[in-house]
GROMACS .gro file of C-alpha atoms in nm:
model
  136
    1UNK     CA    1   1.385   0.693   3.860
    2UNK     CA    2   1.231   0.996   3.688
    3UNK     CA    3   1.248   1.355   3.816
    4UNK     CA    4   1.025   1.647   3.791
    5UNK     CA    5   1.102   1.997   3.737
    6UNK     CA    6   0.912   2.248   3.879
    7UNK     CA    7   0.983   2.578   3.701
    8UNK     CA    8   1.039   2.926   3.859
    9UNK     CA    9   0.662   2.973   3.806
   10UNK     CA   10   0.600   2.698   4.013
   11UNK     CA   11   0.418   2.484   3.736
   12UNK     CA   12   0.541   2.104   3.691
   13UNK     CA   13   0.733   1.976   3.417
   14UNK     CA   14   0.673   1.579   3.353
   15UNK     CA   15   0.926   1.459   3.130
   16UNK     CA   16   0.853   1.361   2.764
   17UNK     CA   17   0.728   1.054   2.725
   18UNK     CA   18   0.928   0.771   2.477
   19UNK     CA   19   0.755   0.530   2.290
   20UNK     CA   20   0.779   0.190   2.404
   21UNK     CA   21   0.887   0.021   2.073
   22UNK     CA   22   1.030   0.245   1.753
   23UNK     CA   23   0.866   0.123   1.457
   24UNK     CA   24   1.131  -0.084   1.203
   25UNK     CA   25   1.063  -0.160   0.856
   26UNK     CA   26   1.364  -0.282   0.714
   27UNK     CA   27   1.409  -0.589   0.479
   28UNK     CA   28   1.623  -0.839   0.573
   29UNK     CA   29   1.866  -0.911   0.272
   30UNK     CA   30   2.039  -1.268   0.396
   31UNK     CA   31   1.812  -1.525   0.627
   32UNK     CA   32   2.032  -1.658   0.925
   33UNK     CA   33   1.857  -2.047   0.824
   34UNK     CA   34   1.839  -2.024   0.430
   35UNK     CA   35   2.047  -1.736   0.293
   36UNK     CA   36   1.785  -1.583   0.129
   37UNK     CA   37   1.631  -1.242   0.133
   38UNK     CA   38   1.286  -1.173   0.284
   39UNK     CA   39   0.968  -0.984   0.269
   40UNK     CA   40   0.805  -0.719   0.520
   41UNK     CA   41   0.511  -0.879   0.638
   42UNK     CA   42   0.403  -0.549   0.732
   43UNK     CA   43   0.380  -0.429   0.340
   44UNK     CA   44   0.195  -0.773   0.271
   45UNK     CA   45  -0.054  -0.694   0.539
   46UNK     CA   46  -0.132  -0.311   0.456
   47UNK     CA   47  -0.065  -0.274   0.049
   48UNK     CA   48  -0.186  -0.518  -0.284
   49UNK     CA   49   0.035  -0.515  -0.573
   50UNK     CA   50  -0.205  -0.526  -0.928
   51UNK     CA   51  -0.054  -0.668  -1.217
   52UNK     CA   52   0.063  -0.382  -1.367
   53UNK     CA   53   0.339  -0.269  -1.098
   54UNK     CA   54   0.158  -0.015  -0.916
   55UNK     CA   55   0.072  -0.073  -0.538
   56UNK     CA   56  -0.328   0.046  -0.380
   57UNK     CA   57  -0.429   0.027   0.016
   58UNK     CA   58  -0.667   0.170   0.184
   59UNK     CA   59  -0.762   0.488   0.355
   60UNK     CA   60  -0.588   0.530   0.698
   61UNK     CA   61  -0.829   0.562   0.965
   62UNK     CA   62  -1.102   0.397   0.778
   63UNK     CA   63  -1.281   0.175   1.067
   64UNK     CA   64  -1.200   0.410   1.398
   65UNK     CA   65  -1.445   0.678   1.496
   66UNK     CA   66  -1.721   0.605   1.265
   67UNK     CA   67  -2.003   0.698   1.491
   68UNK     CA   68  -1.850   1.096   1.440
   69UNK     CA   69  -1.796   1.091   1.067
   70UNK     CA   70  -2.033   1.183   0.841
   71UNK     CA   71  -2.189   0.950   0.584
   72UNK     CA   72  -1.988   1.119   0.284
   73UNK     CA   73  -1.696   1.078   0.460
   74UNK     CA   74  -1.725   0.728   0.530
   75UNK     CA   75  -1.796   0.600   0.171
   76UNK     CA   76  -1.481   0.766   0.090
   77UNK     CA   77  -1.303   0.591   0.360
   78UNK     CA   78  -1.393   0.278   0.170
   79UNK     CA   79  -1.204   0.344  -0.127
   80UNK     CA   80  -0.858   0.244  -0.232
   81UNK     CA   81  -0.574   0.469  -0.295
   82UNK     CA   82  -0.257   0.469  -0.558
   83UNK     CA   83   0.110   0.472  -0.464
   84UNK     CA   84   0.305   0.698  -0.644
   85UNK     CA   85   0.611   0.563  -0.845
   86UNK     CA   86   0.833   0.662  -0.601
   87UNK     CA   87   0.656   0.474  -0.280
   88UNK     CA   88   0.561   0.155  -0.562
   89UNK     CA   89   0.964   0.119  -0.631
   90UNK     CA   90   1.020   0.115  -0.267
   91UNK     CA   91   0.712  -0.131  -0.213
   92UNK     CA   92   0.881  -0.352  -0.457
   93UNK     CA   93   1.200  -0.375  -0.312
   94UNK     CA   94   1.061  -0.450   0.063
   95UNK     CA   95   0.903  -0.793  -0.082
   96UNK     CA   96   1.075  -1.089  -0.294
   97UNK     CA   97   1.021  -1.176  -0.620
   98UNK     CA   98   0.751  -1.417  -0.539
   99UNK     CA   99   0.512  -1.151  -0.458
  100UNK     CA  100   0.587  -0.907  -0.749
  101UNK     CA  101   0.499  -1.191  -0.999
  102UNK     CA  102   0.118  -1.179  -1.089
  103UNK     CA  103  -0.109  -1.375  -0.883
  104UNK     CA  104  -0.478  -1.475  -1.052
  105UNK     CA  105  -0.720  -1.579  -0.805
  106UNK     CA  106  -1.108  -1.698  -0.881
  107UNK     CA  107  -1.388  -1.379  -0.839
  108UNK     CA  108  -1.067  -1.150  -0.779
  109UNK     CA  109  -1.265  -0.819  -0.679
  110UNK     CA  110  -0.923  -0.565  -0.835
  111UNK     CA  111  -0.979  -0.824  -1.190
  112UNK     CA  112  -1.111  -0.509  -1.361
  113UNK     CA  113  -0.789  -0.254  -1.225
  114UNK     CA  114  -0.513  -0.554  -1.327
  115UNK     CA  115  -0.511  -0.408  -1.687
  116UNK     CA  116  -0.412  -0.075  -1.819
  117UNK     CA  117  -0.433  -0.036  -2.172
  118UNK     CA  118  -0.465   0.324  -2.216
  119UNK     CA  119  -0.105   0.392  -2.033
  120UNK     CA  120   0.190   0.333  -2.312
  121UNK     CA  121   0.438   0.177  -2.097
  122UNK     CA  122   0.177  -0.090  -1.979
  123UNK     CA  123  -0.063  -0.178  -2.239
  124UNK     CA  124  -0.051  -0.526  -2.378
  125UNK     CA  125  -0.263  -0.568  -2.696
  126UNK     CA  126  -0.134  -0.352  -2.987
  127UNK     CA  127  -0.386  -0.011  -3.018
  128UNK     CA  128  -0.650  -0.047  -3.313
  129UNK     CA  129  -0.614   0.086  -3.613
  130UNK     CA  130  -0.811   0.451  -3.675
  131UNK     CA  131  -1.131   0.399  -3.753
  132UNK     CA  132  -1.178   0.041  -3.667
  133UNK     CA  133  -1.222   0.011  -3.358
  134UNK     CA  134  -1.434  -0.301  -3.233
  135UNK     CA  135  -1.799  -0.344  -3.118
  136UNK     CA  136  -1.859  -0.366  -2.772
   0.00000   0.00000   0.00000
């Protein structure tokens, strides 16, 4: 039963309304059937993990209201965005092991974004020497 207020002014206050469901993200550590921890499917639906550690999705809002945005606006909608370090760490720890290992697929379309040789701290093949660097 819900009651309304009506205010000395005489105007109606409807109480707030509560979400149905509260949203709940949490990773469960130990599996009631096999012990073992488990991913978010949520995080495997919305994010990709390239090779490199860092996580991309996509723009939020990206496929509603496209009859009122302009033309600009909806090429960037098709782009992908970074997770900062922060939000990639936390990323990582929501999923197991399984999906933080490297996956190779045939025609990937992120093939070209899985390497980053100009970052120290991910770069694979030792830099070239000054001066010789090679023919492309």
């Amino acid at each position: 039963m819900t009651f309304v207020k009506v205010t000395s002014l005489g105007k109606l206050l409807l109480p707030q309304a509560q979400p149905s469901t509260v949203p709940c993200r949490t990773v469960t550590k130990f599996s009631l059937r096999t012990a073992k921890r488990k991913s978010v499917k949520t995080v495997l639906k919305r994010f990709y993990r390239l090779h490199w550690g860092i996580w991309i999705h996509t723009r939020a809002g990206r496929h509603r209201h496209l009859w009122k945005k302009r033309a600009k606006r909806k090429k960037r909608l098709r782009t992908h965005v970074f997770c900062n370090a922060t939000q990639s760490r936390l990323l990582d720890k929501m999923v197991t092991m399984f999906w933080r290992r490297p996956k190779y697929y045939p025609d990937d379309i992120y093939n070209p974004y899985h390497k980053r040789e100009e970052f120290y701290f991910t770069h694979r093949k030792p830099k070239p020497l000054p001066g010789h660097y090679p023919d492309y």
